[in-house]
Coordinates of C-alpha atoms and ligand atoms in Angstrom, one line a residue:
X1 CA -14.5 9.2 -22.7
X2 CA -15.8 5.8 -22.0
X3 CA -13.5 3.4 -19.8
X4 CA -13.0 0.2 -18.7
X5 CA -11.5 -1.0 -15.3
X6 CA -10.7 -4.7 -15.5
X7 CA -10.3 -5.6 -11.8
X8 CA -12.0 -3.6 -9.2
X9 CA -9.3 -4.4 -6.3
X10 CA -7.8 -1.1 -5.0
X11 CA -6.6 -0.1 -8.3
X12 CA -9.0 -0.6 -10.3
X13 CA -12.1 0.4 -8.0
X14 CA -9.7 3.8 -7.0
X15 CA -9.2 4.8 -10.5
X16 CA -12.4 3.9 -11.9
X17 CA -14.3 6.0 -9.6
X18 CA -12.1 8.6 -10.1
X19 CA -12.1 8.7 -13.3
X20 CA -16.0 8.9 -13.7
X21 CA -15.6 11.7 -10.7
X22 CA -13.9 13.7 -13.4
X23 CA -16.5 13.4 -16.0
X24 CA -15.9 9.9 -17.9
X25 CA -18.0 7.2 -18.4
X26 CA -16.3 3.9 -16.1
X27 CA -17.3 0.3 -16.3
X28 CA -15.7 -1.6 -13.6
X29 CA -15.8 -5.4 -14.3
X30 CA -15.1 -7.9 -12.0
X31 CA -15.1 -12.1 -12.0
X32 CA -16.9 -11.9 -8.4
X33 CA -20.6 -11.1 -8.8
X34 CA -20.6 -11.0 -4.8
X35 CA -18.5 -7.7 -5.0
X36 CA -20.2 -6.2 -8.1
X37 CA -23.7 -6.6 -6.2
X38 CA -22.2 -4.9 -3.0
X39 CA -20.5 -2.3 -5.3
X40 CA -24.0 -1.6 -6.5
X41 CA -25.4 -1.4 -3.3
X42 CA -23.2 1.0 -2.4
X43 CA -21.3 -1.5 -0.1
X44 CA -17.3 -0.9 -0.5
X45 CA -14.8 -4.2 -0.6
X46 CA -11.7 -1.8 1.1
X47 CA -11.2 0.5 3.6
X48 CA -10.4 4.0 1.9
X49 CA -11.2 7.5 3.2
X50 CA -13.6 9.1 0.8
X51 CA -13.7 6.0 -1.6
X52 CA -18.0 5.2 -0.6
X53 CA -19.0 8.5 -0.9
X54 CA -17.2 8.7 -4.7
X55 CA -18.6 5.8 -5.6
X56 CA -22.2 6.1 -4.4
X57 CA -22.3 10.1 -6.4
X58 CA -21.1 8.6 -9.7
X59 CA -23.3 5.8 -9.3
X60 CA -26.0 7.6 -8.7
X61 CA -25.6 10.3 -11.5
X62 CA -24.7 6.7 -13.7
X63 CA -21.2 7.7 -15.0
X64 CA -20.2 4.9 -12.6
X65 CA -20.9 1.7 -13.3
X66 CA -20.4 -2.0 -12.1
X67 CA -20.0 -5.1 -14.5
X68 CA -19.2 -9.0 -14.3
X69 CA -19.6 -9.1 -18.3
X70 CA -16.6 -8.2 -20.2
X71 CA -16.9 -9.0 -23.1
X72 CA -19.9 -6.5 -23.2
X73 CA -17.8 -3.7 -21.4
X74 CA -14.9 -4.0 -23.3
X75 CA -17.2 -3.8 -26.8
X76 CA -18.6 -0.4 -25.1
X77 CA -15.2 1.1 -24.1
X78 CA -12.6 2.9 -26.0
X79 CA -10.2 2.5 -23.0
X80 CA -9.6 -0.5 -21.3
X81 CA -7.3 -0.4 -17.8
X82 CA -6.1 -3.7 -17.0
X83 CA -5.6 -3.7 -12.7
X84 CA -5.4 -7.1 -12.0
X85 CA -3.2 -8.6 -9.0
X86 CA 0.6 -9.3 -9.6
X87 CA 1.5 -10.9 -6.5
X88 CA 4.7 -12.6 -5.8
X89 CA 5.1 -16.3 -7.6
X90 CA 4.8 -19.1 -4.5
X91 CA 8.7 -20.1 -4.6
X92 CA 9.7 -17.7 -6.4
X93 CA 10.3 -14.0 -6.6
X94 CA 9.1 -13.0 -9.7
X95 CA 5.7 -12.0 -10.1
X96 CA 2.6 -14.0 -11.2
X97 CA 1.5 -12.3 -14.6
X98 CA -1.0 -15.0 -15.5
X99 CA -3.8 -12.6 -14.5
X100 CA -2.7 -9.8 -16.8
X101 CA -2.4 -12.1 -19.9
X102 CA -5.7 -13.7 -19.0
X103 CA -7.3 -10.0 -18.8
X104 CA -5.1 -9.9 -22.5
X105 CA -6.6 -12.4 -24.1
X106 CA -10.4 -11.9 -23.3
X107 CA -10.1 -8.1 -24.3
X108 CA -8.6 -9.6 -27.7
X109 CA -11.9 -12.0 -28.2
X110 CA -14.3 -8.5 -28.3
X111 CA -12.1 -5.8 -29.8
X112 CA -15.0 -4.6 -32.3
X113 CA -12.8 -1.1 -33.1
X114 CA -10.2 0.6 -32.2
X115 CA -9.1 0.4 -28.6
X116 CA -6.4 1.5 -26.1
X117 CA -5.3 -1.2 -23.7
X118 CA -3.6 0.4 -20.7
X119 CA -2.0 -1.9 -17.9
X120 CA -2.1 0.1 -14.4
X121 CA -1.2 -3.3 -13.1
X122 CA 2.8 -3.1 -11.4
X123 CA 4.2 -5.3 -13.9
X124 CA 8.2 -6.3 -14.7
X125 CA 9.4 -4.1 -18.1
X126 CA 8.6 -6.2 -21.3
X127 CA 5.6 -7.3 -20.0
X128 CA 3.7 -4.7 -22.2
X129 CA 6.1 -6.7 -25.3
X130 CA 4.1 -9.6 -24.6
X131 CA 0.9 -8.8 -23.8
X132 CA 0.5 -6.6 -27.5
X133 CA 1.8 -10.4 -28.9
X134 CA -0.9 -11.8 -26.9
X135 CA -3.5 -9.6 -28.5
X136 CA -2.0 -9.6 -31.7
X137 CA -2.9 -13.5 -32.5
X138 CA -6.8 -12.2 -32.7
X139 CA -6.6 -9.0 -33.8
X140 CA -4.6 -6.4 -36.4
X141 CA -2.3 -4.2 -34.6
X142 CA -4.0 -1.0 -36.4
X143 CA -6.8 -1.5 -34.2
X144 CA -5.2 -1.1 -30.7
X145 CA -2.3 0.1 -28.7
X146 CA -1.1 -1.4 -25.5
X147 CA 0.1 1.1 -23.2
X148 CA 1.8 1.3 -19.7
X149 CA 0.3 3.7 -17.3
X150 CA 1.2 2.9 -13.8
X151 CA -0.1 4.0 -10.6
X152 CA 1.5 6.2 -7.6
X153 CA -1.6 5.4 -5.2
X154 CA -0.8 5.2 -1.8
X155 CA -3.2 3.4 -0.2
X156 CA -5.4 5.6 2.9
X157 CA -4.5 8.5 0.5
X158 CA -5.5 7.2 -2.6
X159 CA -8.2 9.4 -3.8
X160 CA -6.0 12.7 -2.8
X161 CA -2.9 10.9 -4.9
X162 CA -5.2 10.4 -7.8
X163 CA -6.6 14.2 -7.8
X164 CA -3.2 15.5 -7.1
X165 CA -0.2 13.5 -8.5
X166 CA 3.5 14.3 -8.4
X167 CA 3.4 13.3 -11.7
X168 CA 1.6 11.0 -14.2
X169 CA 3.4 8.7 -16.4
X170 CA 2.2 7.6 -19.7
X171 CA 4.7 5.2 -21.6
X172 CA 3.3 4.0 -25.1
X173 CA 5.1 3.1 -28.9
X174 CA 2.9 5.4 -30.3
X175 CA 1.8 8.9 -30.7
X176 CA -2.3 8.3 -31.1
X177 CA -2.6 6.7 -28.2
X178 CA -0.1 9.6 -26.5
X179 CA -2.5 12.1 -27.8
X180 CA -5.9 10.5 -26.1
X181 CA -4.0 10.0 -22.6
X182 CA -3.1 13.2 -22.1
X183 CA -6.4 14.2 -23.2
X184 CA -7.9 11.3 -20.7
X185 CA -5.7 13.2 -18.1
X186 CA -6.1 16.8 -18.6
X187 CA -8.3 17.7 -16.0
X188 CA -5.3 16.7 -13.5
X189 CA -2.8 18.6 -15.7
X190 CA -4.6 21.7 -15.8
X191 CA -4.4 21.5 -11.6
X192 CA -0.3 21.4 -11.8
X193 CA 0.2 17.2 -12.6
X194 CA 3.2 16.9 -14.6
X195 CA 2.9 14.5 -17.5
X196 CA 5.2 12.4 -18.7
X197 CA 5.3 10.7 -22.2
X198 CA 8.3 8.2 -22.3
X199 CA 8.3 4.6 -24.4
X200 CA 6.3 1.6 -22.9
X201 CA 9.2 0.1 -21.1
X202 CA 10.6 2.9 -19.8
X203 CA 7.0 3.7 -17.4
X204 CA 6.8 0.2 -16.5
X205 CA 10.3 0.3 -14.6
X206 CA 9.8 4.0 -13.4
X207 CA 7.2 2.3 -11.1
X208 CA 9.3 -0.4 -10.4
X209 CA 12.3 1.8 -9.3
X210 CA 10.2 4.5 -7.6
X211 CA 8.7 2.1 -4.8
X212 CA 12.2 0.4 -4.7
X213 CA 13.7 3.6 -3.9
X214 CA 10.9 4.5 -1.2
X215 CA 11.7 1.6 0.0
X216 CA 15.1 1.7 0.4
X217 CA 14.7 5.7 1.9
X218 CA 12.7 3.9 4.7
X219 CA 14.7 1.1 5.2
X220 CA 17.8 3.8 5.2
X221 CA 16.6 6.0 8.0
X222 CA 15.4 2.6 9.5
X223 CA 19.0 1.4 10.0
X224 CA 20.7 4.8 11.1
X225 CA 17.4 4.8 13.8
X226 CA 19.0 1.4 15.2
X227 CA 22.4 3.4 15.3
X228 CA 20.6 6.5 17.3
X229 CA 19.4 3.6 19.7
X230 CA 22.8 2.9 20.1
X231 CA 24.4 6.2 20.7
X232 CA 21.1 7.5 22.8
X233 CA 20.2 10.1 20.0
X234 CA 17.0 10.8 18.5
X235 CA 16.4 9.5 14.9
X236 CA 13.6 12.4 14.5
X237 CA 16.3 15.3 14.4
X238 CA 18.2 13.3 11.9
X239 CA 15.4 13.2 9.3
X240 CA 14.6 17.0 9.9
X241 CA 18.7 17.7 9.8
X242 CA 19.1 15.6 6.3
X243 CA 15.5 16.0 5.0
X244 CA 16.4 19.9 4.5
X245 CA 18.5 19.1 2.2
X246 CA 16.5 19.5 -0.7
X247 CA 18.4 16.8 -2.8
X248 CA 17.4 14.4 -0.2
X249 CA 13.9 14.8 1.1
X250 CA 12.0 15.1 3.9
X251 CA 9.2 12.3 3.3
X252 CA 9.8 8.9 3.4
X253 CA 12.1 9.6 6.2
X254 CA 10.2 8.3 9.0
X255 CA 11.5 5.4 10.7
X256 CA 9.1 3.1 12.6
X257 CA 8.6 -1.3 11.9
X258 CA 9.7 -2.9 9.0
X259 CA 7.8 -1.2 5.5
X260 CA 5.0 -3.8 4.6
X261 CA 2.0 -3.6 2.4
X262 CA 0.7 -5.0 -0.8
X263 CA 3.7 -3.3 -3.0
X264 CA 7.3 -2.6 -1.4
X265 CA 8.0 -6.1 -0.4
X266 CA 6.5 -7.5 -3.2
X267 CA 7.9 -4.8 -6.1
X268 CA 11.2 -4.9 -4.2
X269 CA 11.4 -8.9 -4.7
X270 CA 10.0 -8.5 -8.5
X271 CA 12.4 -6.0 -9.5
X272 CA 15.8 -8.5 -8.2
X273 CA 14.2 -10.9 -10.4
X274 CA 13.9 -9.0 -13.3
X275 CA 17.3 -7.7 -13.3
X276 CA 18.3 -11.4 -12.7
X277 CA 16.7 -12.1 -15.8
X278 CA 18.3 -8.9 -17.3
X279 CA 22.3 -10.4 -15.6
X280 CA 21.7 -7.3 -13.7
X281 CA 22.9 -7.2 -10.2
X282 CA 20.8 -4.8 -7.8
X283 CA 23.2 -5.5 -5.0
X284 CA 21.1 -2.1 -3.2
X285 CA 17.6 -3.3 -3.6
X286 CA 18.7 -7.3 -2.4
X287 CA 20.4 -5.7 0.5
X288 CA 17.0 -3.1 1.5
X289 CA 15.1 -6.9 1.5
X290 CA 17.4 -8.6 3.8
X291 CA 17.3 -5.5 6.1
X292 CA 13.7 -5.3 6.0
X293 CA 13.0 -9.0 6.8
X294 CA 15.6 -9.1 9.7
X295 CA 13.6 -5.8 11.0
X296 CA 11.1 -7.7 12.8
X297 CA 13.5 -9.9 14.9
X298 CA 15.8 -6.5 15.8
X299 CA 12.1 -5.4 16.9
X300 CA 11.0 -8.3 19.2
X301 CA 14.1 -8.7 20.5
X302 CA 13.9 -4.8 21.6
X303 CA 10.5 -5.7 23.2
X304 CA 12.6 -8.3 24.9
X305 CA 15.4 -5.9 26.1
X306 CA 12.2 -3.7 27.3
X307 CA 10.8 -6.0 29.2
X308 CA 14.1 -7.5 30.6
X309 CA 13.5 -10.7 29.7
X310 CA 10.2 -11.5 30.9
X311 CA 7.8 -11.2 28.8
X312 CA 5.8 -14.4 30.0
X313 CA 2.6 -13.4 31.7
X314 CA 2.8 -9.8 30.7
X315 CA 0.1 -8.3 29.5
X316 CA 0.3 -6.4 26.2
X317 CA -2.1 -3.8 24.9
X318 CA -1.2 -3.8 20.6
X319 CA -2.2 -0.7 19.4
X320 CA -2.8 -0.7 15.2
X321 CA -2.2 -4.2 13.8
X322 CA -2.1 -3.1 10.0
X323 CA 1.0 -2.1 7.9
X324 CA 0.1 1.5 8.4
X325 CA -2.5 3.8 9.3
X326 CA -5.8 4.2 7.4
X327 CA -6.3 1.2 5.7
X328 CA -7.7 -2.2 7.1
X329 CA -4.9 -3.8 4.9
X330 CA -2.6 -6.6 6.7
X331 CA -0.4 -7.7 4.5
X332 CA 2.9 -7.9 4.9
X333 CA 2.6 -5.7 8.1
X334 CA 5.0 -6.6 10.8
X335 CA 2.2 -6.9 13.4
X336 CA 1.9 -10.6 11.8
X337 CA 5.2 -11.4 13.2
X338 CA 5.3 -9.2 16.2
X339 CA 1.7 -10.6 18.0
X340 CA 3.2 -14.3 17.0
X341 CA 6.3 -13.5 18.8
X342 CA 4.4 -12.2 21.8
X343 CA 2.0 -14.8 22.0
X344 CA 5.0 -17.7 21.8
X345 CA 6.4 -15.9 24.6
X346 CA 3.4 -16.4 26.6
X347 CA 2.4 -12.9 27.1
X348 CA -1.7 -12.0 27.1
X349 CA -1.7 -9.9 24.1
X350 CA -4.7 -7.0 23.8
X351 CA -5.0 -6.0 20.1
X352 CA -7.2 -2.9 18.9
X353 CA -7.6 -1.7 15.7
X354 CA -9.8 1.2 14.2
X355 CA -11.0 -1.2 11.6
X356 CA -11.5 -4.2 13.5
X357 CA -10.3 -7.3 14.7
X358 CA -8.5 -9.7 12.2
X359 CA -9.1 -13.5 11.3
X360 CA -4.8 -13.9 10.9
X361 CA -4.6 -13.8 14.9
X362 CA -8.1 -15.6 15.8
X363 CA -5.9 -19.2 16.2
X364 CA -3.5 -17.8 18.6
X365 CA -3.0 -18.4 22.2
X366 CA -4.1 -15.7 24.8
X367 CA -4.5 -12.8 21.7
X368 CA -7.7 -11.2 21.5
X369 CA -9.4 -8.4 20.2
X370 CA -10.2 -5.6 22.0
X371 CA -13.2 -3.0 21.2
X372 CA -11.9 0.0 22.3
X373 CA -7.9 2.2 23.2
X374 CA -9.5 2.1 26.7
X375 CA -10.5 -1.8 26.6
X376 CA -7.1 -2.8 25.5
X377 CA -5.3 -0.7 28.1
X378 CA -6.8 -2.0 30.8
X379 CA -4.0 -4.1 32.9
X380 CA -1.5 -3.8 30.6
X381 CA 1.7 -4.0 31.9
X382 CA 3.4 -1.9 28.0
X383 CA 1.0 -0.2 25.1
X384 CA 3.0 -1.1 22.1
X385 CA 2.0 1.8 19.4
X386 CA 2.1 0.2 16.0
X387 CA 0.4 2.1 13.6
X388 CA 0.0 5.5 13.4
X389 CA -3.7 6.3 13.3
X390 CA -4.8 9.7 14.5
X391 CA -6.8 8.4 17.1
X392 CA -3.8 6.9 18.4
X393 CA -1.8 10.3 18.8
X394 CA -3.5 12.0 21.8
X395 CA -4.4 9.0 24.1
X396 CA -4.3 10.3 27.5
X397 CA -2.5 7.1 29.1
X398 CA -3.0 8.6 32.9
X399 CA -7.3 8.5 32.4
X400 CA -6.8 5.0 30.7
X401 CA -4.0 3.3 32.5
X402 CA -4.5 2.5 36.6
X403 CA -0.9 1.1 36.0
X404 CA 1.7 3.4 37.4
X405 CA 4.5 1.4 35.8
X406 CA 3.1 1.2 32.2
X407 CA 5.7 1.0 29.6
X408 CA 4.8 2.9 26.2
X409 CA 6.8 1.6 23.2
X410 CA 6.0 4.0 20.9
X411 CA 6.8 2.5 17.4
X412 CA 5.9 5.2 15.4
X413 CA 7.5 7.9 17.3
X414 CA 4.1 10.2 17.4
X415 CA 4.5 11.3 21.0
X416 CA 6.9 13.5 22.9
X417 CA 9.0 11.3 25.0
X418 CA 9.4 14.3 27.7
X419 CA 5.5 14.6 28.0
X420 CA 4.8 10.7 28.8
X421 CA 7.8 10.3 30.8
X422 CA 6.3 14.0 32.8
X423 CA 3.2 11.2 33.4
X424 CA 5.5 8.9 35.1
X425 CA 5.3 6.1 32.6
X426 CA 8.8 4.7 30.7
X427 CA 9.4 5.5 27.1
X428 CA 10.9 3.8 24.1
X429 CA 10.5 4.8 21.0
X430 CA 12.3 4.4 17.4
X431 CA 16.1 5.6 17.0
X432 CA 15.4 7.7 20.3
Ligands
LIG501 C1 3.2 2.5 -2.0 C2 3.7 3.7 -2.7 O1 4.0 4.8 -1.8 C3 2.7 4.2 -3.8 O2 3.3 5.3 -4.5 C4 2.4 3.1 -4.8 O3 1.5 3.4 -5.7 C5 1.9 1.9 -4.0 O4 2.9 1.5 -3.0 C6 1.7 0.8 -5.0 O5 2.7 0.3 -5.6 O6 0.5 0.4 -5.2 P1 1.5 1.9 0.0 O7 2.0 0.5 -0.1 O8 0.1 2.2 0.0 O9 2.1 2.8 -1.3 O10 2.2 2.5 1.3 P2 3.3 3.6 1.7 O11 2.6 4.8 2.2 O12 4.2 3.8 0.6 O13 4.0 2.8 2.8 C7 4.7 1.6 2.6 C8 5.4 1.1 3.9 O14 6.4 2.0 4.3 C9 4.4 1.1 5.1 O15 4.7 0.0 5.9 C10 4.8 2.4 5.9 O16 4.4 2.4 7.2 C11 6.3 2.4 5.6 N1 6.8 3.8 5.7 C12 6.5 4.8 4.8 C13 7.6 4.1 6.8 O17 7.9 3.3 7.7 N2 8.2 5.4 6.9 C14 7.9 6.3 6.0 O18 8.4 7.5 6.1 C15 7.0 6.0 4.9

């Protein structure tokens, strides 16, 4: 089939290239002829594991291509993804659509035949309502079908979450366009995907509610981990003991810092306002926010409580600044209030990160990039672990560390307390 990807950010770029991998003809348009030249040169706007080599094999073989014209692409598509950004209105909490019905109203100016106008953007229910009225003022409604579609990509795993979904979720008025998507996806079907037809509304709150529910799991076990702390259990046999319970889950169950990245804070904040809208009360979901943003302050203050109060002068070796590991992505990652904290404190703070160093700490006092686990651990007085990056997992503190007294604060609880502590250096972790 022959497909458009409006928006080559992480959506967009992911599912494009993926979906030329599995046979189909992709044009991925972009406004930003800097990124469309890279893209053709092979050069890759994100960090994702086994995203460059995707795109430079369809690229080469030409199912795969790159576009700032789309009026032409649309003309030569029969499917056209919208996955343009949604973020968070400034002063508000609902989330800025204007992108979406811009992407709307250009595909309406070159619908030459039939088309099916999917939005893999995260967008509030209804939003697929207006955007057919949108199209509808330039063209007949016989000649295209607007269709929600959203995406489960997590980001570090993307390409393995596109290949092999729980589930994929197709919501649409109409059977035609039904019948094409689940021909669009049965390559993923045939390997075990389970597909889901439901009406447009209905798919664009299932994304909604699924990342609000992952994030409330996470900020669950986050708050029981604070009562561990308390009682001087550990937070890791709690997940295993409920996690068994196969109405529960294990995943999702591992505490660490406050959940950040491009999608739980911001879907958390744009489903509240929805239901505002809807006189709907999600007294859960408001209170997972307020837990979330308070997480941070819990955090520095344990940092506080670990290094008894004097934190000024200390030096700090901050391992993994991003909101997780495997992506170069900041946003939203508690790092950005952590390193602040730190360096307001007057510690000397030591950053490394497997993808660099990062222009949101370059301003602050004494905080500077490291090149190297090694580099960053030199003097430090604690190694604070943020992330949890593989590289990160078997650092052997007694080659790197001449301190006798370092302090690990493991924040992702990926080592075994009894094994540092065997080296002679103090242990904190999270809920343990
Ligand atoms: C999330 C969803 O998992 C995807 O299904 C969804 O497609 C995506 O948002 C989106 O809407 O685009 P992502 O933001 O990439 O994916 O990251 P997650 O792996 O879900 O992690 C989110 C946050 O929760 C991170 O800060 C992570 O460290 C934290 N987390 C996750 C935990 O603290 N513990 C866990 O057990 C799992």
């Amino acid at each position: 089939m022959r497909l458009c990807m409006i928006g080559t950010g992480y959506v967009g770029l992911v599912s494009g290239v993926c979906f030329s991998d599995l046979g189909n003809e992709v044009i991925c348009v972009d406004k930003n002829i800097n990124k469309i030249n890279n893209l053709k040169k092979g050069i890759i706007p994100i960090y994702e594991p086994g995203l460059e080599e995707l795109v430079l094999k369809n690229y080469k073989n030409k199912r795969l291509n790159f576009s700032t014209n789309l009026k032409e692409s649309v003309k030569k598509s029969d499917i056209i993804f919208i996955c343009v950004g949604t973020p968070t209105k400034k002063n508000s909490n609902s989330a800025d659509l204007s992108q979406v019905y811009t992407a709307g109203k250009e595909i309406s100016k070159s619908i030459n035949k039939y088309k099916i106008i999917i939005n893999k953007s995260t967008v509030p229910v209804t939003t697929g309502d207006d955007l057919e009225k949108i199209i509808s003022k330039n063209v007949n409604k016989k000649y295209f079908s607007v269709v929600s579609n959203p995406e489960f990509l997590r980001e570090g795993e993307a390409i393995r979450d596109f290949v092999y979904p729980d589930r994929v979720i197709v919501g649409s008025n109409d059977s035609k366009s039904q019948r094409v998507l689940k021909s669009l996806y049965a390559p993923l079907i045939s390997k075990g995907a389970k597909y889901i037809s439901t009406n447009r509304r209905s798919a664009e709150l299932i994304k909604y509610a699924s990342n609000a529910f992952l994030a409330t799991k996470v900020t669950f076990i986050n708050e029981i981990a604070n009562l561990c702390e308390k009682i001087g259990i550990d937070v890791e046999d709690i997940s295993i003991g409920i996690g068994l319970d196969k109405r529960i889950g294990s995943r999702f169950l591992r505490a660490g810092p406050a959940y950040g990245g491009s999608c739980f804070p911001k879907d958390t904040k744009a489903i509240v306002s929805t239901a505002d809208k809807f006189k709907t009360n999600l007294s859960i979901i408001k209170s997972v926010i307020k837990s979330n943003n308070i997480r941070s302050d819990l955090l520095s203050k344990r940092v506080n409580f670990i290094l008894k109060n004097k934190i000024k002068n200390k030096i700090v070796s901050f391992l993994g600044v991003t909101f997780k590991a495997n992506t170069d992505d900041m946003r939203d990652s508690s790092s950005l209030k952590l390193i602040p904290f730190l360096s307001k404190k007057g510690a000397k703070i030591k950053y490394y990160d497997p993808t660099g160093s990062k222009k949101e700490f370059r301003k602050l006092k004494n905080v500077e990039f490291s090149s190297s686990i090694k580099e960053s651990l030199k003097g430090a007085d604690i190694a604070i672990v943020h992330t949890e990056w593989n590289d990160f997992k078997s650092i052997n503190f007694k080659k790197f560390s001449k301190n006798k007294k370092l302090i690990i604060y493991d924040m992702r609880n990926i080592y075994s307390p009894d094994k540092i502590k065997k080296h002679g250096f103090k242990y904190f972790g999270i809920g343990r």
